[in-house]
Amino acid sequence: MNKKISILFALVVVLLLPGLVCAQTRLTVGYTGSEWYTGLEAQTESRKLIGFVGYETTAASGLLAVTNENPQLLGYVQIDRETFLGNLKYALGAHAGNPHFYTAALADNKLGVRGEIMRLSGSKAYGAEAEVNLLGAPSFSVKPYLEFRGDTRFKTQLGLGTHPIYLAFVYGFTPNPQIKAELFGTYNIGERLDYGVSFTLADTLKVRHTLNTDNDMTLSLIWDGTDHPFKLGIVWSEDQVQWHVSYALKI
């Protein structure tokens, strides 16, 4: 029942999104690792100024797809609003279905909300993220963080909630004007360490390689050419490969 509720919510919003102003609709074809799927994705974003020191962005996206061998509905919907007022940031979002569809197409569906509050203080930023999932696999997570910004960026975060406690870090740097790089790691206390590196080339091609102490490996590649109608994504893991290609439709 929870799965049907999530997919129904996703279906309604995905059907409505193409009618929104400035919405972009894409035809998506892909492979989950076990079977093919075809679907439609829609995205829209708007921004408005708040006085002289702030602005607010609202973004919504959704995907509805169906598999070919054993017909099954897949997809997600998410709506996010971020508000920036001087050195403060507030964010609130909601999601349904599988918001991690493009990295784990067959992951369980869920329905939940998330939020963030952040304060800038010179070259430092500190705040907390939180997420509550009400249906699917009920869960709760709070993640306070501290970030240092400058020529490089270092962020450390503590994860608390219904999942195992973890410590995470991200170190970002720019070795070349056309290359952005990140080193990252997550230590699930008493369990395992996930770590890896990612590179973004010319803001269009992103390559990410992840390893962990259980000897699992994941390699992903995402190409999103802003001047081209195509998008491409591939995720390799130890036991499967999933990929997708999407094309922007003119409606």
XYZ file of C-alpha atoms in Angstrom:
251
model
C 0.000 0.000 0.000
C 2.789 2.434 0.845
C 4.454 1.733 -2.486
C 1.200 2.394 -4.354
C 0.701 5.683 -2.496
C 4.214 6.858 -3.378
C 3.890 5.933 -7.052
C 0.409 7.509 -7.305
C 1.755 10.742 -5.828
C 4.634 10.659 -8.325
C 2.264 9.999 -11.230
C -0.002 12.958 -10.421
C 2.856 15.426 -10.071
C 4.742 14.184 -13.138
C 1.611 14.604 -15.245
C 1.141 18.147 -13.942
C 4.742 19.310 -14.265
C 4.799 19.677 -18.085
C 2.024 22.253 -17.773
C 4.055 24.468 -15.471
C 5.753 27.558 -16.785
C 9.346 26.938 -17.975
C 9.040 23.183 -17.384
C 11.411 20.956 -19.331
C 10.214 17.504 -20.361
C 12.568 14.660 -21.244
C 12.044 11.217 -22.770
C 14.128 8.710 -20.790
C 15.232 5.202 -21.769
C 17.376 3.048 -19.505
C 18.311 -0.269 -17.943
C 17.837 -1.064 -14.247
C 20.419 -3.842 -14.177
C 17.785 -6.484 -14.865
C 15.355 -5.005 -17.420
C 14.666 -2.025 -19.676
C 12.409 0.914 -18.891
C 10.964 3.917 -20.709
C 9.585 7.037 -19.109
C 9.009 10.777 -19.049
C 10.744 13.242 -16.744
C 9.778 16.858 -16.113
C 11.686 19.622 -14.334
C 10.934 23.234 -13.519
C 12.660 25.933 -11.473
C 11.855 29.521 -10.514
C 13.569 32.269 -8.536
C 12.354 35.464 -6.911
C 14.090 38.248 -5.021
C 13.364 38.932 -1.353
C 14.102 42.567 -0.596
C 17.674 43.661 -1.287
C 19.525 40.904 0.570
C 17.825 37.652 -0.301
C 16.210 35.399 -2.846
C 14.179 32.209 -2.983
C 14.378 29.315 -5.436
C 11.727 26.661 -5.978
C 12.479 23.512 -7.976
C 10.277 20.545 -8.817
C 11.046 17.409 -10.781
C 9.483 14.039 -11.365
C 9.853 10.895 -13.432
C 7.376 8.161 -14.309
C 8.714 5.056 -16.069
C 7.524 1.524 -16.803
C 9.655 -1.609 -17.195
C 9.270 -3.799 -20.281
C 9.476 -7.462 -19.169
C 7.442 -7.502 -15.979
C 5.556 -4.180 -16.238
C 6.250 -2.187 -13.106
C 5.946 1.525 -12.388
C 9.160 3.260 -11.360
C 9.812 6.889 -10.616
C 10.042 9.727 -8.164
C 8.878 13.241 -7.469
C 10.565 15.917 -5.391
C 9.868 19.549 -4.629
C 12.434 21.826 -2.962
C 12.447 25.425 -1.804
C 15.583 27.279 -0.678
C 15.583 30.733 0.890
C 18.725 32.852 1.283
C 18.564 35.915 3.554
C 21.933 37.562 4.026
C 24.127 34.958 5.693
C 21.265 32.554 6.455
C 19.881 29.721 4.365
C 16.665 27.793 4.951
C 15.568 24.830 2.845
C 12.539 22.570 2.854
C 11.675 19.732 0.504
C 9.415 16.736 0.005
C 9.925 13.536 -1.962
C 7.994 10.432 -2.960
C 8.835 7.308 -4.903
C 12.557 6.672 -5.374
C 14.482 9.985 -5.283
C 17.733 8.057 -5.893
C 16.375 6.532 -9.094
C 19.351 7.351 -11.321
C 21.882 5.729 -8.992
C 19.721 2.869 -7.642
C 16.761 2.331 -9.952
C 15.278 -0.554 -7.946
C 15.640 0.967 -4.473
C 12.565 0.987 -2.234
C 10.019 3.783 -2.593
C 9.472 6.216 0.251
C 7.510 9.320 1.168
C 9.113 11.972 3.314
C 10.267 15.511 3.986
C 13.679 17.076 4.498
C 15.075 20.407 5.561
C 18.244 22.369 6.198
C 19.307 25.476 8.085
C 22.722 27.045 7.537
C 24.564 30.161 8.703
C 27.615 31.729 7.073
C 30.243 33.320 9.291
C 33.202 34.592 7.301
C 34.835 31.602 5.627
C 32.890 29.148 7.789
C 29.408 27.718 7.400
C 27.609 25.630 9.957
C 24.168 24.128 10.118
C 22.145 20.942 10.113
C 20.186 18.810 7.683
C 17.257 16.602 8.666
C 15.100 14.025 6.898
C 11.988 12.102 7.942
C 10.505 9.283 5.863
C 6.943 8.471 6.828
C 6.110 5.586 4.488
C 8.112 2.827 2.873
C 10.861 2.226 5.419
C 10.128 4.806 8.177
C 13.316 6.593 9.202
C 14.654 9.749 10.809
C 18.030 11.435 10.395
C 19.700 14.610 11.712
C 23.074 15.663 10.286
C 24.842 18.678 11.843
C 27.842 19.921 9.847
C 30.692 22.416 9.746
C 32.193 23.688 6.506
C 35.292 25.776 5.747
C 35.314 27.703 2.472
C 38.092 29.418 0.590
C 40.280 28.357 -2.326
C 39.370 24.853 -1.178
C 36.343 23.497 0.675
C 36.261 21.113 3.634
C 33.019 19.838 5.145
C 32.627 17.472 8.078
C 29.303 16.009 9.167
C 27.851 13.776 11.882
C 24.897 11.518 11.065
C 22.432 10.608 13.815
C 19.100 8.819 13.596
C 17.529 5.435 12.969
C 20.578 4.449 10.882
C 24.000 3.635 12.381
C 25.921 6.719 13.556
C 28.431 7.919 10.974
C 31.074 10.578 10.404
C 31.536 12.032 6.927
C 33.867 14.481 5.228
C 34.223 16.126 1.818
C 37.330 17.969 0.604
C 36.809 19.939 -2.597
C 39.443 21.690 -4.689
C 39.942 23.048 -8.212
C 43.234 21.898 -9.773
C 42.280 23.545 -13.075
C 39.630 26.136 -14.072
C 37.918 23.381 -16.068
C 38.209 20.673 -13.390
C 36.531 20.391 -9.987
C 37.593 17.555 -7.699
C 36.332 16.086 -4.414
C 37.725 13.563 -1.982
C 35.057 12.101 0.298
C 34.612 9.504 2.986
C 31.956 8.159 5.354
C 32.781 6.071 8.418
C 29.815 4.057 9.683
C 31.006 3.630 13.258
C 31.764 0.017 14.084
C 30.856 -1.151 10.582
C 32.673 0.079 7.480
C 34.376 2.972 5.723
C 33.172 4.259 2.340
C 35.557 6.550 0.474
C 36.243 7.816 -3.003
C 36.931 10.633 -5.422
C 34.901 12.548 -7.994
C 35.840 14.849 -10.869
C 33.647 17.307 -12.747
C 34.996 18.389 -16.132
C 33.822 21.674 -17.678
C 30.606 21.480 -15.607
C 29.263 18.796 -17.980
C 30.957 15.446 -17.262
C 31.103 14.005 -13.733
C 33.037 10.845 -12.848
C 32.738 9.336 -9.348
C 34.582 6.308 -7.941
C 33.615 4.816 -4.554
C 35.231 1.995 -2.548
C 34.698 0.595 0.943
C 36.318 -1.733 3.446
C 33.966 -4.564 2.369
C 35.781 -4.477 -0.999
C 32.702 -3.174 -2.827
C 33.281 -0.781 -5.717
C 31.032 1.632 -7.615
C 31.944 3.772 -10.620
C 29.524 6.294 -12.096
C 29.641 8.646 -15.066
C 27.141 11.423 -15.771
C 27.208 13.659 -18.849
C 24.889 16.671 -18.958
C 25.728 18.987 -21.823
C 23.807 22.206 -21.249
C 23.971 23.079 -24.954
C 22.810 19.625 -26.068
C 19.430 17.898 -25.669
C 20.934 14.599 -24.485
C 21.859 13.408 -20.981
C 23.675 10.181 -20.207
C 24.336 8.320 -16.964
C 26.021 4.978 -16.194
C 26.566 3.297 -12.805
C 28.836 0.246 -12.501
C 28.845 -1.819 -9.302
C 30.230 -5.233 -8.376
C 27.202 -7.193 -9.579
C 25.374 -5.014 -12.105
C 25.393 -2.084 -14.494
C 22.540 0.394 -14.855
C 22.336 3.266 -17.314
C 19.968 5.830 -18.789
C 19.766 8.212 -21.728
C 17.321 11.107 -21.896
C 16.353 13.558 -24.629
C 14.765 16.982 -24.119
C 11.409 17.270 -25.873
C 10.082 20.476 -27.376
C 6.454 20.828 -26.274
